[in-house]
PDB file of C-alpha atoms in Angstrom:
ATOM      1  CA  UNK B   1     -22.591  82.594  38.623  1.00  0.00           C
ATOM      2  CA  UNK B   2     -25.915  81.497  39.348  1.00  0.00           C
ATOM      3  CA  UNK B   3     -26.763  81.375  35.634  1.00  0.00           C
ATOM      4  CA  UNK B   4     -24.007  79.254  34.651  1.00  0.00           C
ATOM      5  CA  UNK B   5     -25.038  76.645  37.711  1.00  0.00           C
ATOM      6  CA  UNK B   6     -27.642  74.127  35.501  1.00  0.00           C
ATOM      7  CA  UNK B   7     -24.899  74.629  32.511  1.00  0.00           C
ATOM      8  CA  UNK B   8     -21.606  73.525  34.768  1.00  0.00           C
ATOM      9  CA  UNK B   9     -24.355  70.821  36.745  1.00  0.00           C
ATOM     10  CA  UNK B  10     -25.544  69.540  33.037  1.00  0.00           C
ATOM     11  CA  UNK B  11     -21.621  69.724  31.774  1.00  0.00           C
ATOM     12  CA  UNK B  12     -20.898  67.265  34.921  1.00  0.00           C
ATOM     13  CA  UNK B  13     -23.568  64.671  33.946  1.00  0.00           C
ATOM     14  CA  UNK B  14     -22.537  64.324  31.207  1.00  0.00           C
ATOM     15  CA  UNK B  15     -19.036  63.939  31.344  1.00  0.00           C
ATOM     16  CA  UNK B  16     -20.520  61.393  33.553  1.00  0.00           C
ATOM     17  CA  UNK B  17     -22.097  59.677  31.254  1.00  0.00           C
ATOM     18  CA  UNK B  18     -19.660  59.808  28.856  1.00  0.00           C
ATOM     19  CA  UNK B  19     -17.197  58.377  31.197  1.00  0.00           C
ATOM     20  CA  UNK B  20     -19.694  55.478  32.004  1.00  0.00           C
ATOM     21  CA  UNK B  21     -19.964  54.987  28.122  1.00  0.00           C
ATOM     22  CA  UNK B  22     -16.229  54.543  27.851  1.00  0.00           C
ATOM     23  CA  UNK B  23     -16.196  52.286  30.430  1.00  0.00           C
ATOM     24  CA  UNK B  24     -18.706  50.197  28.654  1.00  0.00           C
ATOM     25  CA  UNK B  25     -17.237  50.334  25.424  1.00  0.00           C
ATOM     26  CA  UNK B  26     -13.831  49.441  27.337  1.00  0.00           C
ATOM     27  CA  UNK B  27     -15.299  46.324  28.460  1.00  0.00           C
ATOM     28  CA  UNK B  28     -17.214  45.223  25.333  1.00  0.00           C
ATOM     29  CA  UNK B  29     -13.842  45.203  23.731  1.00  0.00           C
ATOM     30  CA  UNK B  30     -11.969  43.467  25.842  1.00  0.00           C
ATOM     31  CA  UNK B  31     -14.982  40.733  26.359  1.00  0.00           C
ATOM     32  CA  UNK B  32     -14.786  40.635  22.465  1.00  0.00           C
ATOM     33  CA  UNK B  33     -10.937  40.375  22.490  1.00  0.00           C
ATOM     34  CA  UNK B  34     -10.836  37.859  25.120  1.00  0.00           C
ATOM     35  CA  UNK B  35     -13.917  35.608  23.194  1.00  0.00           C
ATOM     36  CA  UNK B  36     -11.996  36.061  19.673  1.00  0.00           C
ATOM     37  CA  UNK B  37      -9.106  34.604  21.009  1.00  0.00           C
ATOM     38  CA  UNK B  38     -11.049  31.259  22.456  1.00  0.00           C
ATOM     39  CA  UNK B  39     -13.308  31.232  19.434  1.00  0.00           C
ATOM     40  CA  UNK B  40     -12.443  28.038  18.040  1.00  0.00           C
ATOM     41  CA  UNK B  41     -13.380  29.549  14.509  1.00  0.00           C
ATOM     42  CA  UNK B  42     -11.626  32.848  14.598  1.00  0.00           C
ATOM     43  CA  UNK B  43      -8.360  30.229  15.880  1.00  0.00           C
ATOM     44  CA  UNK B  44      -8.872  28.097  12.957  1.00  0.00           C
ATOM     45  CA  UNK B  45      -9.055  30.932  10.448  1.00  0.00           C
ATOM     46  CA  UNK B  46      -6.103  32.320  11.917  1.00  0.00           C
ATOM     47  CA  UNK B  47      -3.674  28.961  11.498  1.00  0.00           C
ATOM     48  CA  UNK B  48      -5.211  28.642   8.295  1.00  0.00           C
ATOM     49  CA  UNK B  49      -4.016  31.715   7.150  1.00  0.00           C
ATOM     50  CA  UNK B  50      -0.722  31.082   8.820  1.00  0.00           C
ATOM     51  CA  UNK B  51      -0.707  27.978   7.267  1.00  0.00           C
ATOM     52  CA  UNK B  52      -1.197  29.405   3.345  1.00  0.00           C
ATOM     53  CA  UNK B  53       1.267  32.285   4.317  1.00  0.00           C
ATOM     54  CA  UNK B  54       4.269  29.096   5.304  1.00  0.00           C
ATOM     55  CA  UNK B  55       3.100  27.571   1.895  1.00  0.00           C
ATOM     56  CA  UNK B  56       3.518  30.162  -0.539  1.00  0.00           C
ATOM     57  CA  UNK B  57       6.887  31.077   1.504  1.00  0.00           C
ATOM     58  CA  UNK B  58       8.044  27.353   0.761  1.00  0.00           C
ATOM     59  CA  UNK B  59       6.412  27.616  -3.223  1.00  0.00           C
ATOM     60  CA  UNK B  60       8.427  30.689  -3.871  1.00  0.00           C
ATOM     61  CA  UNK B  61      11.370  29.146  -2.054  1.00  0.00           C
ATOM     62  CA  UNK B  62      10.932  25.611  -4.372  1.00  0.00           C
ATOM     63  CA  UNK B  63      10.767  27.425  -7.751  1.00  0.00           C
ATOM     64  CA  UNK B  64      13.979  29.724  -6.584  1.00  0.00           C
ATOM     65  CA  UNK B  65      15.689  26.129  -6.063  1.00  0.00           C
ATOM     66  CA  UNK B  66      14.275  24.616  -9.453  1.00  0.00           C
ATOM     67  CA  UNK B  67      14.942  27.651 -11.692  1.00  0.00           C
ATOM     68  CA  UNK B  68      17.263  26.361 -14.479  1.00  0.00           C
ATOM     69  CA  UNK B  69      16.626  22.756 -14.257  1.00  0.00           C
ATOM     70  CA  UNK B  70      14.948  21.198 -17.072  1.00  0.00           C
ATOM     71  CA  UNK B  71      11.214  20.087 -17.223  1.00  0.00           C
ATOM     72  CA  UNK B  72      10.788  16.409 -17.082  1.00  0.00           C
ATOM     73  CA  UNK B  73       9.193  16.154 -20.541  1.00  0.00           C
ATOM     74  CA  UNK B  74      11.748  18.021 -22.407  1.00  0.00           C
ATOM     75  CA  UNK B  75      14.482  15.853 -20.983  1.00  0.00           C
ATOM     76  CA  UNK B  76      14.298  12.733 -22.915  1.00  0.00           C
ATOM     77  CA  UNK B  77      14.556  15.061 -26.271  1.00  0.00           C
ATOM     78  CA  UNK B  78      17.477  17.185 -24.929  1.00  0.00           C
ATOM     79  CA  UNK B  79      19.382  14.321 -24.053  1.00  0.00           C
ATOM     80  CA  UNK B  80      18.620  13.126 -27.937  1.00  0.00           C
ATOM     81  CA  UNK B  81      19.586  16.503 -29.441  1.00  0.00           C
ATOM     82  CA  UNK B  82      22.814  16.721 -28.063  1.00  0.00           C
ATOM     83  CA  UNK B  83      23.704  13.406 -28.459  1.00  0.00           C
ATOM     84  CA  UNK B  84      22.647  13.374 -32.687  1.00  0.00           C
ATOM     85  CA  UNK B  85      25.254  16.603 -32.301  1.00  0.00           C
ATOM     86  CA  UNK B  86      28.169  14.359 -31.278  1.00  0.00           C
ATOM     87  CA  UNK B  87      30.465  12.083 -33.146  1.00  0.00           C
ATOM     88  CA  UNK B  88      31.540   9.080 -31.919  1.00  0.00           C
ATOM     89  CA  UNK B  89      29.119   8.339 -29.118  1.00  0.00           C
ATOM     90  CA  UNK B  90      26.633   5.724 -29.334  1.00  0.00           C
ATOM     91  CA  UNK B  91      22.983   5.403 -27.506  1.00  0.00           C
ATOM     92  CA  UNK B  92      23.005   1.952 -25.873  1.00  0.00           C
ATOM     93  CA  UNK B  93      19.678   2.232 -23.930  1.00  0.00           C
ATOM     94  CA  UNK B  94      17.697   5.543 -21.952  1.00  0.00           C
ATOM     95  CA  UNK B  95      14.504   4.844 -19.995  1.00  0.00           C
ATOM     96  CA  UNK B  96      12.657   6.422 -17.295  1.00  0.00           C
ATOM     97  CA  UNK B  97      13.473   4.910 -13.790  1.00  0.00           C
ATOM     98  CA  UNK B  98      10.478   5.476 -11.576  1.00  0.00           C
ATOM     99  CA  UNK B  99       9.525   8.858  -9.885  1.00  0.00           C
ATOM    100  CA  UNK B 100      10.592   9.584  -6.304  1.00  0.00           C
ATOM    101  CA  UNK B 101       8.983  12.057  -3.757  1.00  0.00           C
ATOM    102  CA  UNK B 102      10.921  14.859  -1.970  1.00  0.00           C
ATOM    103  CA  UNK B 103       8.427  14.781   0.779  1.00  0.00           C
ATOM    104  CA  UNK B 104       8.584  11.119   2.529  1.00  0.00           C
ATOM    105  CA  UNK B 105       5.083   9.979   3.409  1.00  0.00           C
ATOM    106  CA  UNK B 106       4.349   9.321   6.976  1.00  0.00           C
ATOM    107  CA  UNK B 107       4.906   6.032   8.471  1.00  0.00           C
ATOM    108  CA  UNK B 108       1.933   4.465   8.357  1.00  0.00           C
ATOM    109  CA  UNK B 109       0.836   5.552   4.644  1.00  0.00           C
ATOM    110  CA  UNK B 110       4.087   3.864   3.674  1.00  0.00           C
ATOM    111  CA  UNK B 111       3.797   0.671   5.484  1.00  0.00           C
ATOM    112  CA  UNK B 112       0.010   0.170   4.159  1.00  0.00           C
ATOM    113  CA  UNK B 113       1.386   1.035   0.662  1.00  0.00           C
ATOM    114  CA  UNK B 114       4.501  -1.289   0.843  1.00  0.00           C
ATOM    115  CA  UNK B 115       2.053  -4.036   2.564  1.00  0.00           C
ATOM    116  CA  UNK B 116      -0.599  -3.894  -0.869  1.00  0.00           C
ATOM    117  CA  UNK B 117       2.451  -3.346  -3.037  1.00  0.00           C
ATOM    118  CA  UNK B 118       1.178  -0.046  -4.123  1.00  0.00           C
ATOM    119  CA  UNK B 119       4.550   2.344  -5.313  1.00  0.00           C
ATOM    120  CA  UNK B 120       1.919   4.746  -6.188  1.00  0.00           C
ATOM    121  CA  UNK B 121       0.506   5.423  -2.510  1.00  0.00           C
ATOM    122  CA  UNK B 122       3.957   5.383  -0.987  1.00  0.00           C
ATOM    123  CA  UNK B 123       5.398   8.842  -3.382  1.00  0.00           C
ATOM    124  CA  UNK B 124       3.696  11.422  -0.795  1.00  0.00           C
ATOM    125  CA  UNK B 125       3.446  14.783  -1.987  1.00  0.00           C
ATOM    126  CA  UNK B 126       5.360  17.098  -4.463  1.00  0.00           C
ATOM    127  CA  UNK B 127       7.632  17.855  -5.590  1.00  0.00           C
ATOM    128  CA  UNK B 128       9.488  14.740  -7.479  1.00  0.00           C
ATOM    129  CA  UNK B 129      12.473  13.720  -8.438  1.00  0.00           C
ATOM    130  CA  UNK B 130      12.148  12.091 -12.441  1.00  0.00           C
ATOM    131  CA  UNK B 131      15.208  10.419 -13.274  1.00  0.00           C
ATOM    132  CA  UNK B 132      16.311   8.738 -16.143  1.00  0.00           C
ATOM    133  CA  UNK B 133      19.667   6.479 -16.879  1.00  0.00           C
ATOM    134  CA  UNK B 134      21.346   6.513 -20.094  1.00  0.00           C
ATOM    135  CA  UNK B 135      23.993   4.306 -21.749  1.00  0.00           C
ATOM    136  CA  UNK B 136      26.357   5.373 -23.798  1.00  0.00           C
ATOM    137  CA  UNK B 137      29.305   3.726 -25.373  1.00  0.00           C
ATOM    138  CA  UNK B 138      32.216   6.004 -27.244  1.00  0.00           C
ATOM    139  CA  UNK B 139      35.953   6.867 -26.645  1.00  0.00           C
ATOM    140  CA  UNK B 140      36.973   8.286 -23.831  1.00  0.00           C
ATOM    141  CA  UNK B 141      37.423  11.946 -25.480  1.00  0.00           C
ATOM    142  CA  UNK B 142      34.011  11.883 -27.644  1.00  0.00           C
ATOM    143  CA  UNK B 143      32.014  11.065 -24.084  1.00  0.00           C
ATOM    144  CA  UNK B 144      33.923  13.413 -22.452  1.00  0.00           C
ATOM    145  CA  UNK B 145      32.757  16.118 -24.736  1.00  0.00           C
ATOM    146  CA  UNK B 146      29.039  14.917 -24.802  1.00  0.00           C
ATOM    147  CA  UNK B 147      29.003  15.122 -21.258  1.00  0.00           C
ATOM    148  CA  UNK B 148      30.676  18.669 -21.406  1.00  0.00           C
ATOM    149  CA  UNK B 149      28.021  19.561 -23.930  1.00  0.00           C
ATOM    150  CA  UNK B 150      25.384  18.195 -21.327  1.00  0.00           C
ATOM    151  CA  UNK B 151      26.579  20.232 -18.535  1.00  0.00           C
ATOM    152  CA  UNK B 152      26.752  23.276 -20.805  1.00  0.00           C
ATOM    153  CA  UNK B 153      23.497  23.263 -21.634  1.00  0.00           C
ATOM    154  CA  UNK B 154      20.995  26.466 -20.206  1.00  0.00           C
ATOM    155  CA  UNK B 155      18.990  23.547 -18.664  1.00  0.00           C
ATOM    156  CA  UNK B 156      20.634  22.023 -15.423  1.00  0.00           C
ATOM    157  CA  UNK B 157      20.037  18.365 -14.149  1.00  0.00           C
ATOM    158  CA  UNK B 158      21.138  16.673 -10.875  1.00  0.00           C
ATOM    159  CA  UNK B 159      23.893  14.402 -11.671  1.00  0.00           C
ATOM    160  CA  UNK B 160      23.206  11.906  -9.654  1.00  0.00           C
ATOM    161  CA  UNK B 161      24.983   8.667 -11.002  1.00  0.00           C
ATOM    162  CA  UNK B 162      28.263   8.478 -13.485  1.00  0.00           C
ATOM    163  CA  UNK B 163      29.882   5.112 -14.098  1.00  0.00           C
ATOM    164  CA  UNK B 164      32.590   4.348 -16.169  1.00  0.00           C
ATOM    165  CA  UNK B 165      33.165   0.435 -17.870  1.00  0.00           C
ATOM    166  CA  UNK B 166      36.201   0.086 -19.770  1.00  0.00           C
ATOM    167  CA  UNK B 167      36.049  -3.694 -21.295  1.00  0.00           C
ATOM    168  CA  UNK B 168      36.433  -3.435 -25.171  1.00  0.00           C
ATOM    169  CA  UNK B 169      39.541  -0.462 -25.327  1.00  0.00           C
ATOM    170  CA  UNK B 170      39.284   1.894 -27.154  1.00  0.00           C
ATOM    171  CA  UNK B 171      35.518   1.804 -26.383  1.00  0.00           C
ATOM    172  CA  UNK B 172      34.045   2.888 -23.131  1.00  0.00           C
ATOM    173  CA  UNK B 173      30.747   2.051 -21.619  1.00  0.00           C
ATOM    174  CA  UNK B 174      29.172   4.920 -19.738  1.00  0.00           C
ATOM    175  CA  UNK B 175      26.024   4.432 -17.409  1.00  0.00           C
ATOM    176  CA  UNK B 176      24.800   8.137 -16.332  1.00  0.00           C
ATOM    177  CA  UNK B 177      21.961   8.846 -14.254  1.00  0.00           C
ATOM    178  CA  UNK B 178      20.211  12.463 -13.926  1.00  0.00           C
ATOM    179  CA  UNK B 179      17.006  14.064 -13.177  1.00  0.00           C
ATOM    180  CA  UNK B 180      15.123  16.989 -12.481  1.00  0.00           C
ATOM    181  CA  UNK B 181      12.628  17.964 -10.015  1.00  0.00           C
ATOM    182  CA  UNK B 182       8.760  18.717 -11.039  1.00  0.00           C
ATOM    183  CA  UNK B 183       5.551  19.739  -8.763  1.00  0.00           C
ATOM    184  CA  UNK B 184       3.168  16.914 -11.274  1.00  0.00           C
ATOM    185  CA  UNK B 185       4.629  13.235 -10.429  1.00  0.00           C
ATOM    186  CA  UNK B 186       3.353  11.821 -14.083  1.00  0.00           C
ATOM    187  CA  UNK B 187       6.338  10.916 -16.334  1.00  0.00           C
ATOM    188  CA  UNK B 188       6.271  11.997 -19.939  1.00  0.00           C
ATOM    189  CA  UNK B 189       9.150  11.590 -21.998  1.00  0.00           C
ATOM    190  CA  UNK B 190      10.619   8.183 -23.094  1.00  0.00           C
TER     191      UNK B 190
END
């Protein structure tokens, strides 16, 4: 027993010391956990990454929405390709109207915008709405079946505006508004 004495006494120091090192690294951690969470970097990293996570959650969640609808700059010829297709309808007039932003712009961008007369300033951020208003003028039955052909395309558009003008019968007037949603706020088309 006496031999085993400076092996059992050396065994205790350093269990010792190894508890005293645990202790230490105990500590260091939670000084480091407690300085990570007040470091104004390490917080800013942090909502950053938050922040790109929320955005690609909302980018996936805009091009689920958009799937199907037409591109802005393929409108304008769509709308002429069906209509060349179809007897008995007649352009009157198609043009752009101007480009509108999902995303309002805060207040005081849009006061400062409206106050210089600026339409540019006041769209905010992506994504847009591009619509465009066409006339038409046809019987009843051949606009009818344009529009049908319209709605049956693979493309989709938001309907957003259908009036009907009945003045010269059998001839009908028809004033249609649609558009389509893009990320890029340029028009190209008509």
């Amino acid at each position: 027993i006496a031999i085993f004495d400076p092996i059992v006494a050396k065994q205790r120091s350093m269990l010792g010391e190894i508890g005293s090192i645990r202790d230490a690294m105990n500590s260091t951690l939670e000084t480091m956990e407690s300085g990570a969470a007040t470091d104004p970097v390490g917080l800013a990293l942090r909502k950053e990454n938050d922040l790109k996570a929320r955005l690609a959650e909302i980018n996936a969640e805009l091009n689920s929405q958009s799937a199907g609808l037409i591109p802005p700059e393929r409108m304008v010829q769509v709308i002429h390709d069906v209509l060349s297709k179809q007897r008995g309808v007649k352009l009157i007039s198609l043009h752009n109207k101007p480009v509108t932003s999902l995303v309002q712009p805060p207040n005081t961008a849009s006061r400062t915008a409206q106050a210089e007369g600026a339409p540019e300033a006041s769209l905010g951020a992506g994504p847009y709405m591009h619509p465009v208003e066409l006339i038409i003028q046809g019987r009843y039955l051949d606009v009818m079946s344009y529009l049908r052909e319209l709605e049956q395309l693979p493309w989709h558009f938001y309907w957003k505006h259908l009036e009907l003008e009945s003045k010269e019968y059998p001839l009908n007037r028809v004033r249609i508004e649609l558009g389509t949603l893009s990320m890029d706020k340029e028009w190209i088309g008509v």
